[in-house]
Short mmCIF file of C-alpha atoms and ligand atoms in Angstrom, two decimals:
data_model
loop_
_atom_site.label_atom_id
_atom_site.label_comp_id
_atom_site.label_asym_id
_atom_site.label_seq_id
_atom_site.Cartn_x
_atom_site.Cartn_y
_atom_site.Cartn_z
CA MET A 1 33.57 -0.75 -44.06
CA TRP A 2 32.70 1.15 -40.88
CA ASP A 3 33.48 4.39 -42.60
CA ALA A 4 30.62 6.77 -41.85
CA THR A 5 31.10 8.48 -45.19
CA GLY A 6 30.27 5.19 -46.95
CA LYS A 7 27.00 5.77 -48.72
CA SER A 8 24.55 3.49 -46.93
CA VAL A 9 21.08 3.53 -48.43
CA PHE A 10 19.54 3.23 -44.98
CA LYS A 11 18.20 6.27 -43.23
CA ASP A 12 16.59 4.31 -40.39
CA GLN A 13 16.92 0.54 -40.57
CA ARG A 14 14.96 0.05 -37.36
CA THR A 15 11.78 0.79 -39.27
CA LEU A 16 12.27 -2.54 -41.04
CA SER A 17 12.55 -4.56 -37.86
CA PHE A 18 10.01 -7.11 -36.70
CA ASP A 19 8.44 -5.10 -33.94
CA TYR A 20 8.40 -1.68 -35.53
CA VAL A 21 4.81 -0.48 -35.72
CA PRO A 22 4.12 2.24 -38.29
CA GLN A 23 2.06 5.24 -37.30
CA LYS A 24 -0.50 4.33 -39.91
CA LEU A 25 -1.31 0.94 -41.35
CA VAL A 26 -2.27 1.56 -44.94
CA HIS A 27 -5.22 -0.51 -46.20
CA ARG A 28 -6.20 -1.54 -42.72
CA GLU A 29 -8.47 1.45 -42.18
CA GLU A 30 -11.60 -0.73 -42.22
CA GLN A 31 -10.26 -3.12 -39.59
CA MET A 32 -9.10 -0.21 -37.46
CA LYS A 33 -12.50 1.44 -37.72
CA ARG A 34 -14.25 -1.75 -36.64
CA LEU A 35 -11.99 -2.00 -33.62
CA ILE A 36 -12.65 1.60 -32.66
CA MET A 37 -16.41 1.07 -32.97
CA LEU A 38 -16.26 -2.07 -30.88
CA PHE A 39 -14.22 -0.43 -28.16
CA ARG A 40 -16.26 2.73 -27.81
CA PRO A 41 -18.18 1.37 -24.80
CA VAL A 42 -14.86 0.79 -23.05
CA LEU A 43 -14.19 4.50 -23.22
CA SER A 44 -17.71 5.79 -22.67
CA SER A 45 -19.08 3.41 -20.05
CA ASP A 46 -16.21 1.35 -18.62
CA PHE A 47 -17.58 -1.78 -20.24
CA SER A 48 -15.29 -4.50 -21.44
CA GLN A 49 -15.21 -5.62 -25.02
CA ASN A 50 -13.86 -8.60 -26.95
CA ALA A 51 -12.66 -8.92 -30.50
CA VAL A 52 -11.20 -11.64 -32.68
CA LEU A 53 -8.79 -10.84 -35.50
CA ILE A 54 -8.53 -13.52 -38.14
CA GLY A 55 -6.26 -13.74 -41.18
CA SER A 56 -3.25 -15.52 -42.60
CA VAL A 57 0.41 -14.73 -41.98
CA GLY A 58 1.62 -11.24 -42.80
CA THR A 59 -1.80 -9.66 -43.15
CA GLY A 60 -1.08 -7.11 -40.45
CA LYS A 61 -3.02 -8.60 -37.53
CA THR A 62 -0.32 -8.15 -34.92
CA ALA A 63 0.71 -4.72 -36.16
CA THR A 64 -2.90 -3.52 -36.33
CA SER A 65 -3.67 -4.75 -32.83
CA LYS A 66 -0.60 -2.96 -31.46
CA ARG A 67 -1.34 0.27 -33.31
CA PHE A 68 -4.91 0.12 -32.08
CA CYS A 69 -3.88 -0.42 -28.47
CA MET A 70 -1.31 2.37 -28.59
CA ASP A 71 -3.85 4.76 -30.07
CA LEU A 72 -6.48 3.70 -27.53
CA LYS A 73 -4.11 4.28 -24.65
CA GLU A 74 -3.16 7.68 -26.00
CA TYR A 75 -6.80 8.63 -26.51
CA GLY A 76 -7.51 7.53 -22.96
CA GLU A 77 -4.74 9.72 -21.61
CA LYS A 78 -6.29 12.74 -23.26
CA HIS A 79 -9.71 11.90 -21.84
CA GLN A 80 -8.89 10.99 -18.27
CA LYS A 81 -9.23 7.25 -18.83
CA THR A 82 -6.44 5.05 -17.66
CA ILE A 83 -6.03 2.36 -20.25
CA ASP A 84 -3.13 0.02 -20.75
CA TRP A 85 -2.51 -3.02 -22.88
CA THR A 86 -0.26 -6.01 -23.28
CA ILE A 87 0.28 -8.57 -25.98
CA VAL A 88 1.21 -12.19 -25.34
CA ASN A 89 2.44 -14.44 -28.09
CA CYS A 90 0.82 -17.78 -27.32
CA ARG A 91 3.13 -19.67 -29.63
CA GLN A 92 6.03 -18.72 -27.42
CA ARG A 93 4.04 -19.09 -24.21
CA ASN A 94 1.79 -21.99 -24.77
CA SER A 95 0.67 -22.88 -21.29
CA GLU A 96 -2.09 -21.07 -19.48
CA SER A 97 0.03 -20.13 -16.50
CA SER A 98 2.88 -18.75 -18.61
CA VAL A 99 0.39 -16.60 -20.56
CA ILE A 100 -1.21 -15.14 -17.45
CA LEU A 101 2.19 -14.77 -15.83
CA GLN A 102 3.31 -12.48 -18.64
CA VAL A 103 0.24 -10.31 -18.03
CA VAL A 104 0.96 -10.15 -14.30
CA ASN A 105 4.58 -9.28 -15.13
CA HIS A 106 3.32 -6.17 -16.88
CA PHE A 107 2.78 -4.59 -13.45
CA GLN A 108 5.13 -6.74 -11.42
CA PRO A 109 8.19 -7.56 -13.50
CA ASN A 110 9.73 -9.60 -10.70
CA PHE A 111 6.68 -11.69 -9.91
CA PRO A 112 7.84 -15.25 -9.15
CA ASP A 113 7.24 -17.59 -12.05
CA ARG A 114 6.25 -20.47 -9.81
CA GLY A 115 3.99 -21.08 -6.87
CA PHE A 116 0.81 -19.25 -7.87
CA SER A 117 -2.27 -20.77 -9.41
CA ILE A 118 -4.04 -19.19 -12.36
CA THR A 119 -6.89 -18.04 -10.14
CA GLU A 120 -4.45 -16.44 -7.73
CA MET A 121 -2.63 -14.68 -10.52
CA LEU A 122 -5.93 -13.36 -11.87
CA GLN A 123 -6.74 -11.97 -8.44
CA ILE A 124 -3.36 -10.30 -8.25
CA LEU A 125 -3.92 -8.79 -11.67
CA ARG A 126 -7.31 -7.53 -10.56
CA LYS A 127 -5.79 -5.80 -7.56
CA ASP A 128 -3.19 -4.17 -9.77
CA LEU A 129 -5.92 -2.85 -12.06
CA GLU A 130 -8.23 -1.71 -9.26
CA LYS A 131 -5.42 0.12 -7.57
CA ARG A 132 -4.78 2.06 -10.75
CA LYS A 133 -8.45 2.30 -11.78
CA MET A 134 -7.21 1.02 -15.05
CA HIS A 135 -8.79 -0.82 -17.93
CA MET A 136 -6.55 -3.34 -19.60
CA VAL A 137 -6.67 -4.76 -23.10
CA ILE A 138 -5.05 -8.17 -23.22
CA VAL A 139 -4.10 -9.28 -26.72
CA LEU A 140 -3.55 -13.01 -27.10
CA ASP A 141 -1.63 -13.36 -30.33
CA GLU A 142 -1.69 -16.76 -32.05
CA ALA A 143 -4.46 -17.65 -29.61
CA ASP A 144 -5.33 -20.78 -31.59
CA VAL A 145 -2.07 -22.36 -30.43
CA LEU A 146 -3.05 -21.86 -26.79
CA LEU A 147 -6.62 -23.02 -27.35
CA LYS A 148 -5.49 -26.16 -29.12
CA LYS A 149 -2.88 -27.00 -26.58
CA ALA A 150 -4.56 -26.03 -23.33
CA GLY A 151 -8.25 -25.73 -24.19
CA PRO A 152 -10.53 -22.74 -23.66
CA ASP A 153 -10.28 -22.49 -19.89
CA LEU A 154 -8.09 -19.43 -19.59
CA VAL A 155 -9.98 -17.50 -22.24
CA TYR A 156 -13.17 -18.35 -20.42
CA LYS A 157 -11.76 -17.14 -17.10
CA LEU A 158 -10.49 -13.94 -18.64
CA THR A 159 -13.82 -13.13 -20.25
CA ARG A 160 -15.67 -13.84 -17.00
CA PHE A 161 -13.15 -11.78 -15.13
CA GLY A 162 -13.58 -9.01 -17.67
CA GLU A 163 -17.32 -8.94 -17.15
CA GLU A 164 -17.23 -8.83 -13.37
CA LYS A 165 -17.97 -5.33 -12.25
CA VAL A 166 -16.13 -3.57 -9.46
CA ASP A 167 -17.51 -0.12 -8.61
CA GLY A 168 -19.58 -0.40 -11.76
CA ARG A 169 -16.51 -0.83 -13.91
CA GLU A 170 -15.23 -3.71 -15.96
CA TYR A 171 -11.49 -4.09 -15.98
CA ILE A 172 -10.40 -6.34 -18.79
CA SER A 173 -10.96 -6.53 -22.52
CA LEU A 174 -9.66 -9.32 -24.66
CA VAL A 175 -8.45 -9.40 -28.24
CA LEU A 176 -7.75 -12.81 -29.73
CA ILE A 177 -5.64 -13.12 -32.87
CA SER A 178 -5.58 -16.25 -34.95
CA GLN A 179 -4.77 -17.46 -38.43
CA LYS A 180 -7.84 -19.61 -38.45
CA ASN A 181 -11.35 -19.27 -37.29
CA ILE A 182 -11.30 -20.09 -33.59
CA PHE A 183 -14.94 -20.13 -32.65
CA ASP A 184 -15.04 -23.91 -32.69
CA LEU A 185 -12.10 -24.00 -30.29
CA LEU A 186 -13.94 -21.95 -27.67
CA ASP A 187 -16.35 -23.42 -25.16
CA ALA A 188 -20.00 -22.43 -25.53
CA ALA A 189 -19.86 -19.78 -22.82
CA SER A 190 -16.86 -17.90 -24.21
CA ALA A 191 -18.07 -18.41 -27.76
CA SER A 192 -21.19 -16.48 -26.88
CA THR A 193 -19.11 -13.69 -25.34
CA PHE A 194 -16.95 -13.61 -28.43
CA LYS A 195 -19.78 -12.91 -30.74
CA ARG A 196 -19.16 -13.69 -34.35
CA THR A 197 -19.95 -10.08 -35.07
CA ASN A 198 -16.81 -9.23 -33.14
CA ALA A 199 -14.68 -11.08 -35.66
CA ILE A 200 -12.61 -8.89 -37.91
CA GLU A 201 -11.14 -10.41 -41.02
CA PHE A 202 -7.74 -9.63 -42.45
CA GLY A 203 -7.58 -10.64 -46.11
CA LYS A 204 -4.37 -11.24 -47.98
CA TYR A 205 -2.91 -8.10 -49.47
CA THR A 206 -3.21 -7.51 -53.18
CA TYR A 207 -0.35 -6.34 -55.35
CA ASP A 208 -1.57 -2.76 -55.25
CA GLU A 209 -1.94 -2.78 -51.49
CA LEU A 210 1.53 -4.23 -51.04
CA LYS A 211 2.90 -1.53 -53.31
CA ASP A 212 1.62 1.13 -50.92
CA ILE A 213 2.91 -0.74 -47.87
CA VAL A 214 6.35 -1.18 -49.45
CA ALA A 215 6.49 2.43 -50.61
CA GLN A 216 5.57 3.67 -47.14
CA ARG A 217 8.24 1.56 -45.48
CA ALA A 218 10.89 2.40 -48.08
CA GLU A 219 10.33 6.07 -47.39
CA LEU A 220 10.84 5.52 -43.67
CA ALA A 221 13.86 3.27 -44.03
CA PHE A 222 15.87 4.63 -46.96
CA HIS A 223 17.27 7.99 -47.92
CA ASP A 224 15.28 10.02 -50.38
CA GLY A 225 15.49 8.93 -53.98
CA VAL A 226 17.50 5.80 -53.22
CA MET A 227 14.84 3.35 -54.32
CA GLY A 228 13.02 3.81 -57.60
CA ASP A 229 9.39 2.95 -58.28
CA ASP A 230 10.35 -0.01 -60.44
CA ALA A 231 12.20 -1.60 -57.53
CA VAL A 232 9.27 -0.90 -55.17
CA ASP A 233 6.89 -2.46 -57.68
CA LEU A 234 9.01 -5.56 -58.00
CA VAL A 235 9.13 -6.09 -54.23
CA ALA A 236 5.34 -5.82 -54.15
CA GLU A 237 5.02 -8.22 -57.04
CA VAL A 238 7.25 -10.82 -55.43
CA ALA A 239 5.36 -10.58 -52.15
CA SER A 240 1.94 -10.55 -53.77
CA GLU A 241 2.28 -14.25 -54.52
CA TRP A 242 1.81 -14.70 -50.80
CA GLY A 243 -0.18 -11.58 -49.99
CA ASP A 244 2.23 -11.29 -47.12
CA ALA A 245 3.49 -7.90 -45.92
CA ARG A 246 6.05 -9.49 -43.61
CA PHE A 247 7.72 -11.10 -46.59
CA ALA A 248 7.62 -7.80 -48.47
CA ILE A 249 9.40 -6.03 -45.65
CA GLU A 250 11.98 -8.79 -45.27
CA ILE A 251 12.82 -8.47 -48.95
CA LEU A 252 12.91 -4.72 -48.66
CA GLU A 253 15.53 -4.89 -45.94
CA LYS A 254 17.61 -7.38 -47.91
CA THR A 255 17.58 -5.15 -50.99
CA GLY A 256 19.06 -2.40 -48.89
CA MET A 257 21.72 -4.69 -47.47
CA LEU A 258 22.69 -5.94 -50.93
CA ALA A 259 22.93 -2.38 -52.21
CA ASP A 260 25.15 -1.50 -49.26
CA GLU A 261 27.37 -4.52 -49.84
CA GLU A 262 27.98 -3.27 -53.34
CA GLY A 263 28.34 0.25 -52.07
CA VAL A 264 26.38 1.63 -55.00
CA GLY A 265 24.17 3.97 -52.98
CA SER A 266 20.92 3.07 -54.67
CA ILE A 267 18.56 0.11 -54.93
CA SER A 268 17.82 -1.45 -58.30
CA VAL A 269 15.56 -4.26 -59.49
CA GLU A 270 18.66 -6.47 -59.54
CA HIS A 271 18.95 -6.08 -55.79
CA VAL A 272 15.31 -7.07 -55.47
CA ARG A 273 15.93 -10.20 -57.50
CA GLY A 274 18.92 -11.03 -55.34
CA ALA A 275 16.94 -10.39 -52.19
CA LYS A 276 14.12 -12.59 -53.41
CA ALA A 277 16.48 -15.48 -54.04
CA GLU A 278 17.91 -15.15 -50.54
CA ALA A 279 14.58 -14.61 -48.91
CA TYR A 280 13.05 -17.74 -50.34
CA SER A 281 15.47 -19.79 -48.38
CA SER A 282 14.76 -18.03 -45.11
CA ILE A 283 11.03 -17.39 -45.40
CA THR A 284 10.27 -21.02 -45.99
CA GLU A 285 12.55 -21.94 -43.16
CA SER A 286 10.78 -19.65 -40.75
CA LYS A 287 7.46 -21.03 -41.88
CA LEU A 288 8.65 -24.62 -41.64
CA ILE A 289 9.82 -24.23 -38.06
CA ASP A 290 6.26 -23.55 -36.95
CA LEU A 291 4.78 -26.65 -38.55
CA ASP A 292 3.87 -29.71 -36.52
CA ARG A 293 5.10 -33.16 -37.45
CA HIS A 294 2.19 -34.20 -39.64
CA GLN A 295 2.15 -30.88 -41.46
CA ARG A 296 5.84 -31.42 -42.17
CA LEU A 297 5.23 -34.96 -43.39
CA THR A 298 2.48 -33.66 -45.66
CA LEU A 299 4.79 -31.02 -47.04
CA LEU A 300 7.53 -33.55 -47.60
CA ALA A 301 5.07 -35.71 -49.52
CA ILE A 302 4.00 -32.81 -51.69
CA ALA A 303 7.57 -31.69 -52.36
CA ARG A 304 8.57 -35.19 -53.39
CA SER A 305 5.68 -35.84 -55.71
CA VAL A 306 5.52 -32.43 -57.36
CA LYS A 307 9.16 -32.55 -58.46
CA GLY A 308 9.35 -31.88 -62.18
CA LYS A 309 5.57 -31.37 -62.44
CA ALA A 310 3.40 -28.27 -62.50
CA PHE A 311 1.00 -29.74 -59.97
CA ILE A 312 -0.23 -32.89 -58.29
CA THR A 313 -3.68 -34.03 -57.14
CA THR A 314 -4.90 -35.03 -53.68
CA PRO A 315 -4.64 -38.81 -54.19
CA GLU A 316 -1.05 -38.43 -55.34
CA ALA A 317 -0.22 -36.28 -52.35
CA GLU A 318 -2.02 -38.62 -49.97
CA SER A 319 -0.24 -41.75 -51.09
CA ALA A 320 3.13 -39.99 -50.87
CA TYR A 321 2.09 -38.85 -47.38
CA LYS A 322 1.44 -42.44 -46.31
CA VAL A 323 4.87 -43.45 -47.55
CA ALA A 324 6.48 -40.57 -45.68
CA CYS A 325 4.61 -41.52 -42.49
CA GLU A 326 5.89 -45.08 -42.71
CA GLU A 327 9.38 -43.85 -43.26
CA TYR A 328 9.23 -41.65 -40.16
CA GLU A 329 7.31 -44.25 -38.17
CA GLU A 330 4.17 -42.22 -37.70
CA LYS A 331 0.63 -43.47 -37.97
CA SER A 332 -0.83 -41.67 -40.98
CA ARG A 333 -3.98 -39.62 -40.44
CA ALA A 334 -7.25 -40.49 -42.12
CA HIS A 335 -8.40 -38.82 -45.32
CA THR A 336 -10.34 -35.92 -43.81
CA ALA A 337 -7.55 -35.08 -41.41
CA PHE A 338 -5.04 -35.26 -44.25
CA TRP A 339 -7.16 -32.80 -46.18
CA GLY A 340 -7.03 -30.51 -43.16
CA LEU A 341 -3.23 -30.72 -43.14
CA MET A 342 -3.12 -29.64 -46.75
CA LYS A 343 -5.45 -26.76 -46.05
CA ASP A 344 -3.13 -25.70 -43.22
CA LEU A 345 -0.22 -25.54 -45.64
CA ASP A 346 -2.37 -23.59 -48.06
CA THR A 347 -3.39 -21.13 -45.35
CA LEU A 348 0.24 -20.63 -44.42
CA GLY A 349 1.06 -19.80 -48.03
CA ILE A 350 3.51 -22.66 -48.42
CA VAL A 351 1.51 -24.56 -51.02
CA SER A 352 -1.57 -23.74 -53.01
CA ALA A 353 -4.41 -26.27 -52.84
CA LYS A 354 -7.33 -25.27 -55.04
CA LYS A 355 -10.25 -27.02 -56.69
CA SER A 356 -9.28 -27.90 -60.23
CA GLY A 357 -9.99 -25.59 -63.12
CA PRO A 358 -10.92 -26.60 -66.66
CA GLY A 359 -8.89 -29.33 -68.32
CA ILE A 360 -8.67 -31.59 -65.31
CA SER A 361 -11.42 -34.10 -64.87
CA GLY A 362 -13.69 -34.21 -61.86
CA LYS A 363 -13.65 -32.13 -58.72
CA THR A 364 -10.15 -32.95 -57.72
CA THR A 365 -7.87 -30.53 -55.94
CA VAL A 366 -4.79 -29.20 -57.62
CA ILE A 367 -1.78 -28.81 -55.37
CA LYS A 368 1.09 -26.55 -56.37
CA LEU A 369 4.23 -25.26 -54.83
CA LEU A 370 4.22 -21.51 -54.99
CA ASP A 371 7.70 -20.52 -55.94
CA ILE A 372 10.11 -22.64 -53.97
CA PRO A 373 11.86 -25.26 -56.02
CA ALA A 374 10.58 -28.69 -54.94
CA LYS A 375 14.10 -29.98 -54.46
CA VAL A 376 15.04 -27.17 -52.10
CA LEU A 377 11.87 -27.66 -50.12
CA GLU A 378 12.35 -31.42 -49.91
CA ARG A 379 15.85 -30.96 -48.59
CA LYS A 380 14.75 -28.46 -45.96
CA VAL A 381 11.81 -30.45 -44.67
CA THR A 382 13.93 -33.57 -44.54
CA GLN A 383 16.56 -31.74 -42.51
CA ILE A 384 13.95 -30.55 -40.04
CA LEU A 385 12.29 -33.95 -39.74
CA ASP A 386 15.63 -35.70 -39.28
CA GLY A 387 16.68 -33.17 -36.69
CA GLU A 388 13.55 -33.57 -34.55
N1 ADP B 1 -1.15 -2.33 -43.67
C1 ADP B 1 0.13 -2.29 -43.33
N2 ADP B 1 0.83 -1.14 -43.43
C2 ADP B 1 2.13 -1.11 -43.09
N3 ADP B 1 2.81 -2.17 -42.62
C3 ADP B 1 2.16 -3.34 -42.51
C4 ADP B 1 0.79 -3.45 -42.85
N4 ADP B 1 0.39 -4.72 -42.63
C5 ADP B 1 1.46 -5.38 -42.18
N5 ADP B 1 2.52 -4.55 -42.10
C6 ADP B 1 3.86 -4.94 -41.66
O1 ADP B 1 4.11 -6.25 -42.13
C7 ADP B 1 4.73 -7.06 -41.14
C8 ADP B 1 3.85 -8.23 -40.82
O2 ADP B 1 2.66 -7.77 -40.19
P1 ADP B 1 2.04 -8.52 -38.92
O3 ADP B 1 1.13 -7.60 -38.25
O4 ADP B 1 3.15 -9.13 -38.14
O5 ADP B 1 1.22 -9.68 -39.65
P2 ADP B 1 0.44 -10.90 -38.99
O6 ADP B 1 0.41 -10.68 -37.52
O7 ADP B 1 -0.91 -10.86 -39.62
O8 ADP B 1 1.21 -12.12 -39.39
C9 ADP B 1 4.98 -6.13 -39.97
O9 ADP B 1 6.29 -5.63 -40.08
C10 ADP B 1 3.97 -5.02 -40.16
O10 ADP B 1 4.44 -3.81 -39.62
MG1 MG B 2 1.20 -11.90 -36.08
#
């Protein structure tokens, strides 16, 4: 099995890993151009800038922000501007002090993780930047999680801090990334700094776009000629149900692993089908882990009531939700909030909730499961809820 002469399809499997950032993000040229335009004053006049990247899972927000920051830093190096950047995932670090601590750690890896207030840590960060005459881009990924949990205070402080001039220079720029619009989570002062015109949208990828993304990554990851166009197309087609490039790349890696298990030296559509079947179990799992309790209860309700049917309507989902809440001893949320929960699941690409088309009376919403069998989903959500 470890025999180096075994014909692995992989040329460089690292290029399929989570944090690999391709040199070029195909079909994100517009977003990249907007970022470059916005950040020109940072380079030309030492001003700070803010941007908000908004789009659902797997639309390339994180990758684009990283590519942009790397390119900006490199450009700076060539033009005698010291620029650096750091990205903090606010889902993993969802208190204000742990977010700012990670930024401070960028310059002082051994900085103590207790004993300093946020204001003190900001001052320390400022000193580090002044010393280096450096401009720093701080990317707060999944910023909505921080804003919801801790409020807008830190973002406000960082924007104020960014605008304070020292020697005529501004030291910090901020990029917020979120799945949802976050302007209503910001306080008035930061909301005005984060102008709506600084919002950059990341739409779901179409089939054709995913095809290019998959083809690009297959070329990096696999030996020449190992994966045919038909297999590339099928990966794109599977992922296009979600518009999610992360899913596409996960499947791509699995196809390679299946091909290697068989030792056949090439990737066929059969491997894609196999990979899809495996991926559906893990992708939903990884999405389910991130849900909060009421989103999970909503999903459980939908899974239960849609079993054996093509779709259900909002009232059906809502009454099943109330039953599920009773069962798990939770107070059920009111109608509008319940609607919000369903929209969350739709945004995450776990269910589809759309206004009804022809053939169904009234303006009701039609709720569907995308491609996961209802039974499988019900079992998984139940496991997670029971394990809480
Ligand atoms: N336009 C693109 N070109 C190449 N790879 C992409 C593109 N968009 C996303 N990806 C890849 O898809 C995966 C998910 O992208 P990511 O930036 O994490 O999405 P998001 O942050 O919006 O959830 C990453 O591996 C990323 O490299
Ligand atoms: Mg991301």
